[in-house]
């Protein structure tokens, strides 16, 4: 679920990983037991939970509680960042109406729980109320609202705090892995640079370079194929063989060019999971290839060679970084080849060297050790050393020593307080002199993360108990041990009953002291038999492993008795009881999140019974009777099974500027072929998917599948093909949509410019500034943006210059009226002319008649789409018709 919050006056979307079905059940149970009614909205007044009561009761309350009054209550919380409970005044005195703030652990407002009640003592004989309506009293209603405040405080803040710590740990691990990969890549590039000025012949230099890159990428083979003067046969002039590879150079002599499917002058990037045409299948089988990258080299501006990087038995999926690195190696080989042909050694080598170092992805500094001068620094070096004093100190350090510097060291700058990781290599510069090559990475963020995470790793700062992160790790381990032993372990979820009274009445200092005493008491009870944790706020947990199962009842009973006794705080004694929710594993579940959910249900049930109560979880059966619930269940199942039932069809886009109207790409369209419900149309399941929050995994599945297919088209001879993918409002507003698109591009290897993301024009009416900012972030990735259904929404022609779009898709309704309605003709003509002047492409969709095609022939339309050219096709049909491999 996405929730809108405000930070420093700026809206921001937060992704709440909350099970709202369970949350709805909790709300319904709360209302029934406390004789009140409730419903929940987020800060944009979107419904999070339904009204807890019958339709008749809901209709009754709407007589007194208008939508405007509800919206005003939500706005009151946004204006007041301190209060957690705000009252509203309905017209009738016997109707109570309060709002309870839902906040995260940072105090940011996520939503409002609206609690309603009817004062039974204020009802008269003239008041007509629904049959069996719940009634309460003024004091009981206020107590219920106070309890709801406690539930909301801990339910949401603890969840978001745990999610944030988990994200920080993942970022630390990813950052470390990325750093190690960059360092190895740099060592390989350094070795390649050393070979550029070798006096050996081209074949020997190429063999050494292929060895460097082959070892780094753990390839099976790397080779160089040369087209012979007869232009019909090919020889292998050099070869590197890695572990698991086989040598073919002795047999690869005079091979017919027609038998080598990739010798066409185009680049090919073929992963192990690619669907191979027959000619590629035969070649791969003959030369023991499972995956390969084949890049052409030019001799005197004509195709003369191919450099080949292949895998043998081991499967390989080429990443974007893999392809970029191999293309860099191709550039080096091409540069050396040109140098040999032109005899302009120094100039061509330096140009290639400069191009590589400027795109190395790290800071580069080259210094002459003997002359004590800096010969070269790239732009990245100046960027990461943005403080002049720090840069001067670093260069002074480099020039101060003539001794070789071995291994990798870390460097700290005093002025900007940054950390850098540096490696040194002694190489020969392009003019032959000996120099020291320094590569520098800014690792300040990694250092800060390490320090922060190490401090917060496993211990709760207040009580000294283990924290939530360690709890989830230990519970997972305890579940595994219980499953292996065949015994039962126990998880006890504990929440204090009266802590709010102590914290508010005595102050936070005494409240913290009580939490510390609670932690100490639990440790004394559990020592040697179980482990206790503070999950956050006044919530604690106890894990009783299967090895201590005989002590389970004793521990639970001792905890209950201790909370039935007085607590000493300062010079006084106070009562503060606790309720316990108990689950067993693996009987009640084998997943941490499942046990947490069920323990929370048991804990809530215990609190329903009063104070200092214990409740053991018991399963209940849910009934599903209506078609919508059947569809919801089937959809959740389909999503859980990696969205395999959601098929992607492709409707061709054709180039309108070419008289032959060739295909130049396709729009990806989703279809749900449900095993249980049959074929379900998008108009039926897309709205439900958006409501359930399932549009995100479905949309990501469509995006990934479409990018994967487009990458296949690009690799097999159609690098100009692009794919259009639609983004819904829910997808566009999710906090991590930019990261999601970037991750899919990296995973599939698709070049960003071959992906066009389509958004509907009506989105501009929702929050123009926010939408525009999100689109600008997506555009910075290199993808193209299309405004779909143009002309039916809210955008004006004058506003186009400010919108970050590359393509306008004119809605089908204008195409249908072409030749019949002068306005439609004039509209398409005007939009096309204006778009051409601001360098925006125009696509006309829904073209079904030749008369419509003729009408737009003289307009500045770039692409057309519609049934006149083709219907949406399955991937097999599309590739058979338009790939031509």
GROMACS .gro file of C-alpha atoms in nm, residues 543-860:
model
  318
  543UNK     CA    1   1.098  -1.725   2.191
  544UNK     CA    2   1.083  -2.057   2.376
  545UNK     CA    3   1.275  -2.307   2.160
  546UNK     CA    4   1.165  -2.666   2.112
  547UNK     CA    5   1.448  -2.777   2.343
  548UNK     CA    6   1.278  -2.588   2.631
  549UNK     CA    7   0.921  -2.697   2.550
  550UNK     CA    8   0.879  -2.849   2.901
  551UNK     CA    9   0.923  -2.501   3.051
  552UNK     CA   10   0.669  -2.328   2.824
  553UNK     CA   11   0.374  -2.315   3.062
  554UNK     CA   12   0.599  -2.226   3.355
  555UNK     CA   13   0.751  -1.928   3.169
  556UNK     CA   14   0.413  -1.801   3.045
  557UNK     CA   15   0.258  -1.840   3.388
  558UNK     CA   16   0.550  -1.664   3.561
  559UNK     CA   17   0.526  -1.372   3.317
  560UNK     CA   18   0.153  -1.336   3.383
  561UNK     CA   19   0.200  -1.348   3.759
  562UNK     CA   20   0.481  -1.091   3.752
  563UNK     CA   21   0.262  -0.845   3.565
  564UNK     CA   22  -0.010  -0.897   3.822
  565UNK     CA   23   0.219  -0.754   4.090
  566UNK     CA   24   0.319  -0.399   4.176
  567UNK     CA   25   0.611  -0.219   4.010
  568UNK     CA   26   0.839   0.022   4.194
  569UNK     CA   27   0.892   0.348   4.006
  570UNK     CA   28   1.075   0.620   4.199
  571UNK     CA   29   0.924   0.637   4.546
  572UNK     CA   30   0.587   0.490   4.451
  573UNK     CA   31   0.432   0.162   4.340
  574UNK     CA   32   0.215   0.115   4.031
  575UNK     CA   33   0.017  -0.158   3.857
  576UNK     CA   34   0.088  -0.225   3.489
  577UNK     CA   35  -0.039  -0.555   3.352
  578UNK     CA   36   0.029  -0.713   3.013
  579UNK     CA   37  -0.162  -0.931   2.766
  580UNK     CA   38   0.001  -1.223   2.587
  581UNK     CA   39  -0.067  -1.372   2.245
  582UNK     CA   40   0.081  -1.720   2.205
  583UNK     CA   41   0.152  -1.924   1.892
  584UNK     CA   42   0.329  -2.256   1.846
  585UNK     CA   43   0.563  -2.349   1.566
  586UNK     CA   44   0.558  -2.526   1.336
  587UNK     CA   45   0.192  -2.608   1.424
  588UNK     CA   46   0.066  -2.253   1.369
  589UNK     CA   47   0.305  -2.165   1.086
  590UNK     CA   48   0.656  -2.203   0.951
  591UNK     CA   49   0.710  -1.844   0.832
  592UNK     CA   50   0.810  -1.551   1.051
  593UNK     CA   51   0.553  -1.313   0.903
  594UNK     CA   52   0.274  -1.570   0.937
  595UNK     CA   53   0.353  -1.634   1.304
  596UNK     CA   54   0.377  -1.260   1.368
  597UNK     CA   55   0.035  -1.206   1.214
  598UNK     CA   56  -0.125  -1.490   1.408
  599UNK     CA   57   0.040  -1.389   1.734
  600UNK     CA   58  -0.097  -1.039   1.679
  601UNK     CA   59  -0.446  -1.181   1.627
  602UNK     CA   60  -0.414  -1.384   1.950
  603UNK     CA   61  -0.283  -1.080   2.139
  604UNK     CA   62  -0.573  -0.868   2.020
  605UNK     CA   63  -0.817  -1.139   2.127
  606UNK     CA   64  -0.653  -1.145   2.470
  607UNK     CA   65  -0.696  -0.769   2.507
  608UNK     CA   66  -1.062  -0.809   2.416
  609UNK     CA   67  -1.107  -1.016   2.731
  610UNK     CA   68  -0.953  -0.759   2.966
  611UNK     CA   69  -0.615  -0.700   3.129
  612UNK     CA   70  -0.336  -0.947   3.207
  613UNK     CA   71  -0.495  -1.212   2.982
  614UNK     CA   72  -0.342  -1.489   2.772
  615UNK     CA   73  -0.480  -1.608   2.441
  616UNK     CA   74  -0.358  -1.902   2.228
  617UNK     CA   75  -0.406  -1.875   1.852
  618UNK     CA   76  -0.680  -2.090   1.688
  619UNK     CA   77  -0.753  -2.109   1.315
  620UNK     CA   78  -1.076  -1.988   1.161
  621UNK     CA   79  -1.222  -2.056   0.817
  622UNK     CA   80  -1.311  -1.774   0.580
  623UNK     CA   81  -1.600  -1.805   0.337
  624UNK     CA   82  -1.572  -1.695  -0.023
  625UNK     CA   83  -1.905  -1.686  -0.202
  626UNK     CA   84  -1.913  -1.406  -0.459
  627UNK     CA   85  -1.743  -1.376  -0.794
  628UNK     CA   86  -1.526  -1.085  -0.686
  629UNK     CA   87  -1.375  -1.290  -0.401
  630UNK     CA   88  -1.319  -1.579  -0.642
  631UNK     CA   89  -1.139  -1.343  -0.875
  632UNK     CA   90  -0.938  -1.196  -0.588
  633UNK     CA   91  -0.830  -1.541  -0.474
  634UNK     CA   92  -0.743  -1.650  -0.827
  635UNK     CA   93  -0.553  -1.326  -0.887
  636UNK     CA   94  -0.351  -1.354  -0.566
  637UNK     CA   95  -0.265  -1.712  -0.656
  638UNK     CA   96  -0.165  -1.613  -1.007
  639UNK     CA   97   0.059  -1.334  -0.872
  640UNK     CA   98   0.213  -1.570  -0.615
  641UNK     CA   99   0.302  -1.805  -0.900
  642UNK     CA  100   0.523  -1.540  -1.059
  643UNK     CA  101   0.237  -1.399  -1.273
  644UNK     CA  102   0.272  -1.683  -1.524
  645UNK     CA  103  -0.099  -1.662  -1.612
  646UNK     CA  104  -0.061  -1.302  -1.725
  647UNK     CA  105   0.039  -1.319  -2.091
  648UNK     CA  106   0.191  -1.033  -2.287
  649UNK     CA  107   0.066  -0.966  -2.641
  650UNK     CA  108   0.233  -0.727  -2.886
  651UNK     CA  109   0.059  -0.492  -3.130
  652UNK     CA  110   0.304  -0.369  -3.397
  653UNK     CA  111   0.400  -0.003  -3.433
  654UNK     CA  112   0.479   0.092  -3.793
  655UNK     CA  113   0.694   0.371  -3.934
  656UNK     CA  114   0.457   0.620  -4.104
  657UNK     CA  115   0.743   0.814  -4.262
  658UNK     CA  116   0.832   0.512  -4.481
  659UNK     CA  117   0.594   0.432  -4.769
  660UNK     CA  118   0.634   0.057  -4.706
  661UNK     CA  119   0.526   0.108  -4.341
  662UNK     CA  120   0.784  -0.128  -4.186
  663UNK     CA  121   0.745  -0.246  -3.825
  664UNK     CA  122   0.960  -0.045  -3.583
  665UNK     CA  123   0.847  -0.197  -3.252
  666UNK     CA  124   0.536  -0.292  -3.058
  667UNK     CA  125   0.309  -0.199  -2.770
  668UNK     CA  126   0.292  -0.460  -2.489
  669UNK     CA  127  -0.064  -0.548  -2.383
  670UNK     CA  128  -0.149  -0.778  -2.090
  671UNK     CA  129  -0.408  -1.061  -2.099
  672UNK     CA  130  -0.508  -1.281  -1.800
  673UNK     CA  131  -0.554  -1.643  -1.903
  674UNK     CA  132  -0.675  -1.775  -1.565
  675UNK     CA  133  -0.669  -2.148  -1.497
  676UNK     CA  134  -0.984  -2.112  -1.287
  677UNK     CA  135  -1.180  -1.833  -1.457
  678UNK     CA  136  -1.066  -1.858  -1.817
  679UNK     CA  137  -0.972  -1.551  -2.021
  680UNK     CA  138  -1.044  -1.234  -1.820
  681UNK     CA  139  -1.040  -0.901  -2.001
  682UNK     CA  140  -0.820  -0.615  -1.873
  683UNK     CA  141  -1.125  -0.395  -1.813
  684UNK     CA  142  -1.242  -0.652  -1.554
  685UNK     CA  143  -0.924  -0.738  -1.370
  686UNK     CA  144  -0.707  -0.423  -1.391
  687UNK     CA  145  -0.928  -0.215  -1.153
  688UNK     CA  146  -0.936  -0.501  -0.901
  689UNK     CA  147  -0.560  -0.547  -0.929
  690UNK     CA  148  -0.512  -0.176  -0.857
  691UNK     CA  149  -0.748  -0.190  -0.556
  692UNK     CA  150  -0.570  -0.495  -0.408
  693UNK     CA  151  -0.226  -0.351  -0.472
  694UNK     CA  152  -0.147  -0.640  -0.708
  695UNK     CA  153  -0.105  -0.413  -1.009
  696UNK     CA  154   0.253  -0.356  -0.897
  697UNK     CA  155   0.378  -0.718  -0.935
  698UNK     CA  156   0.160  -0.764  -1.247
  699UNK     CA  157   0.291  -0.441  -1.399
  700UNK     CA  158   0.649  -0.534  -1.313
  701UNK     CA  159   0.593  -0.878  -1.473
  702UNK     CA  160   0.465  -0.715  -1.795
  703UNK     CA  161   0.754  -0.468  -1.793
  704UNK     CA  162   1.013  -0.743  -1.743
  705UNK     CA  163   0.862  -0.974  -2.009
  706UNK     CA  164   0.833  -0.691  -2.263
  707UNK     CA  165   1.192  -0.577  -2.204
  708UNK     CA  166   1.318  -0.935  -2.228
  709UNK     CA  167   1.147  -0.987  -2.565
  710UNK     CA  168   1.264  -0.653  -2.702
  711UNK     CA  169   1.622  -0.740  -2.599
  712UNK     CA  170   1.582  -1.063  -2.800
  713UNK     CA  171   1.462  -0.866  -3.103
  714UNK     CA  172   1.755  -0.624  -3.071
  715UNK     CA  173   2.010  -0.904  -3.037
  716UNK     CA  174   1.885  -1.090  -3.343
  717UNK     CA  175   1.927  -0.827  -3.607
  718UNK     CA  176   1.675  -0.556  -3.514
  719UNK     CA  177   1.854  -0.315  -3.281
  720UNK     CA  178   1.609  -0.036  -3.381
  721UNK     CA  179   1.301  -0.217  -3.244
  722UNK     CA  180   1.152  -0.063  -2.931
  723UNK     CA  181   0.871  -0.170  -2.698
  724UNK     CA  182   0.596   0.044  -2.538
  725UNK     CA  183   0.474  -0.049  -2.187
  726UNK     CA  184   0.178   0.115  -2.012
  727UNK     CA  185   0.214   0.249  -1.655
  728UNK     CA  186  -0.095   0.284  -1.436
  729UNK     CA  187  -0.141   0.562  -1.182
  730UNK     CA  188  -0.072   0.318  -0.897
  731UNK     CA  189   0.256   0.214  -1.057
  732UNK     CA  190   0.361   0.568  -1.136
  733UNK     CA  191   0.301   0.691  -0.782
  734UNK     CA  192   0.478   0.406  -0.605
  735UNK     CA  193   0.790   0.526  -0.429
  736UNK     CA  194   1.031   0.290  -0.604
  737UNK     CA  195   0.902   0.297  -0.965
  738UNK     CA  196   1.225   0.455  -1.090
  739UNK     CA  197   1.437   0.188  -0.917
  740UNK     CA  198   1.205  -0.084  -1.050
  741UNK     CA  199   1.246   0.031  -1.413
  742UNK     CA  200   1.623   0.065  -1.368
  743UNK     CA  201   1.650  -0.285  -1.215
  744UNK     CA  202   1.450  -0.440  -1.502
  745UNK     CA  203   1.673  -0.269  -1.760
  746UNK     CA  204   1.983  -0.403  -1.582
  747UNK     CA  205   1.835  -0.752  -1.544
  748UNK     CA  206   1.722  -0.788  -1.906
  749UNK     CA  207   2.011  -0.596  -2.063
  750UNK     CA  208   1.776  -0.382  -2.272
  751UNK     CA  209   1.916  -0.044  -2.370
  752UNK     CA  210   1.705   0.228  -2.209
  753UNK     CA  211   1.635   0.415  -2.532
  754UNK     CA  212   1.452   0.106  -2.667
  755UNK     CA  213   1.188   0.126  -2.391
  756UNK     CA  214   0.894   0.369  -2.407
  757UNK     CA  215   0.672   0.407  -2.100
  758UNK     CA  216   0.316   0.519  -2.172
  759UNK     CA  217   0.106   0.718  -1.925
  760UNK     CA  218  -0.246   0.845  -1.984
  761UNK     CA  219  -0.303   1.215  -2.031
  762UNK     CA  220  -0.565   1.217  -1.751
  763UNK     CA  221  -0.288   1.162  -1.492
  764UNK     CA  222  -0.196   1.528  -1.533
  765UNK     CA  223  -0.515   1.625  -1.350
  766UNK     CA  224  -0.424   1.436  -1.032
  767UNK     CA  225  -0.107   1.612  -0.919
  768UNK     CA  226   0.066   1.777  -1.212
  769UNK     CA  227   0.384   1.876  -1.026
  770UNK     CA  228   0.433   1.537  -0.863
  771UNK     CA  229   0.362   1.348  -1.186
  772UNK     CA  230   0.600   1.572  -1.380
  773UNK     CA  231   0.879   1.519  -1.126
  774UNK     CA  232   0.835   1.141  -1.140
  775UNK     CA  233   0.838   1.146  -1.521
  776UNK     CA  234   1.157   1.352  -1.520
  777UNK     CA  235   1.326   1.095  -1.294
  778UNK     CA  236   1.221   0.815  -1.529
  779UNK     CA  237   1.342   1.009  -1.829
  780UNK     CA  238   1.685   1.053  -1.666
  781UNK     CA  239   1.726   0.674  -1.694
  782UNK     CA  240   1.730   0.716  -2.072
  783UNK     CA  241   1.385   0.569  -2.142
  784UNK     CA  242   1.134   0.746  -2.367
  785UNK     CA  243   0.800   0.872  -2.234
  786UNK     CA  244   0.471   0.871  -2.423
  787UNK     CA  245   0.151   1.059  -2.337
  788UNK     CA  246  -0.134   0.822  -2.429
  789UNK     CA  247  -0.495   0.915  -2.522
  790UNK     CA  248  -0.383   1.270  -2.603
  791UNK     CA  249  -0.671   1.507  -2.670
  792UNK     CA  250  -0.923   1.346  -2.431
  793UNK     CA  251  -0.777   1.462  -2.099
  794UNK     CA  252  -0.648   1.775  -1.937
  795UNK     CA  253  -0.329   1.879  -2.114
  796UNK     CA  254  -0.318   2.182  -2.338
  797UNK     CA  255  -0.104   2.227  -2.646
  798UNK     CA  256   0.076   2.517  -2.479
  799UNK     CA  257   0.175   2.304  -2.181
  800UNK     CA  258   0.356   2.047  -2.394
  801UNK     CA  259   0.682   2.242  -2.387
  802UNK     CA  260   0.706   2.194  -2.009
  803UNK     CA  261   0.614   1.824  -2.002
  804UNK     CA  262   0.898   1.567  -2.012
  805UNK     CA  263   0.751   1.356  -2.295
  806UNK     CA  264   0.900   1.225  -2.617
  807UNK     CA  265   0.588   1.085  -2.785
  808UNK     CA  266   0.222   1.192  -2.818
  809UNK     CA  267  -0.033   0.917  -2.892
  810UNK     CA  268  -0.345   1.075  -3.043
  811UNK     CA  269  -0.659   0.904  -2.916
  812UNK     CA  270  -0.859   0.672  -3.143
  813UNK     CA  271  -1.174   0.887  -3.116
  814UNK     CA  272  -1.014   1.151  -3.340
  815UNK     CA  273  -0.904   0.887  -3.593
  816UNK     CA  274  -1.260   0.745  -3.613
  817UNK     CA  275  -1.393   1.086  -3.723
  818UNK     CA  276  -1.120   1.162  -3.978
  819UNK     CA  277  -1.274   1.267  -4.310
  820UNK     CA  278  -1.612   1.316  -4.139
  821UNK     CA  279  -1.538   1.581  -3.881
  822UNK     CA  280  -1.332   1.888  -3.969
  823UNK     CA  281  -1.227   1.937  -3.606
  824UNK     CA  282  -1.068   1.591  -3.589
  825UNK     CA  283  -0.866   1.652  -3.907
  826UNK     CA  284  -0.757   1.996  -3.786
  827UNK     CA  285  -0.670   1.865  -3.440
  828UNK     CA  286  -0.440   1.589  -3.568
  829UNK     CA  287  -0.280   1.829  -3.819
  830UNK     CA  288  -0.220   2.095  -3.549
  831UNK     CA  289  -0.080   1.851  -3.294
  832UNK     CA  290   0.151   1.692  -3.550
  833UNK     CA  291   0.287   2.029  -3.663
  834UNK     CA  292   0.342   2.158  -3.310
  835UNK     CA  293   0.499   1.830  -3.193
  836UNK     CA  294   0.738   1.835  -3.486
  837UNK     CA  295   0.851   2.187  -3.393
  838UNK     CA  296   0.935   2.085  -3.035
  839UNK     CA  297   1.097   1.754  -3.143
  840UNK     CA  298   0.822   1.528  -3.006
  841UNK     CA  299   0.714   1.219  -3.204
  842UNK     CA  300   0.345   1.165  -3.288
  843UNK     CA  301   0.172   0.827  -3.295
  844UNK     CA  302  -0.180   0.787  -3.433
  845UNK     CA  303  -0.352   0.479  -3.285
  846UNK     CA  304  -0.666   0.295  -3.389
  847UNK     CA  305  -0.609   0.316  -3.767
  848UNK     CA  306  -0.840   0.056  -3.919
  849UNK     CA  307  -0.925   0.189  -4.268
  850UNK     CA  308  -0.711   0.275  -4.570
  851UNK     CA  309  -0.894   0.605  -4.594
  852UNK     CA  310  -0.766   0.695  -4.248
  853UNK     CA  311  -0.413   0.596  -4.355
  854UNK     CA  312  -0.443   0.817  -4.664
  855UNK     CA  313  -0.573   1.111  -4.458
  856UNK     CA  314  -0.264   1.123  -4.236
  857UNK     CA  315  -0.015   1.063  -4.517
  858UNK     CA  316   0.067   1.433  -4.558
  859UNK     CA  317   0.065   1.507  -4.186
  860UNK     CA  318   0.383   1.501  -3.980
   0.00000   0.00000   0.00000
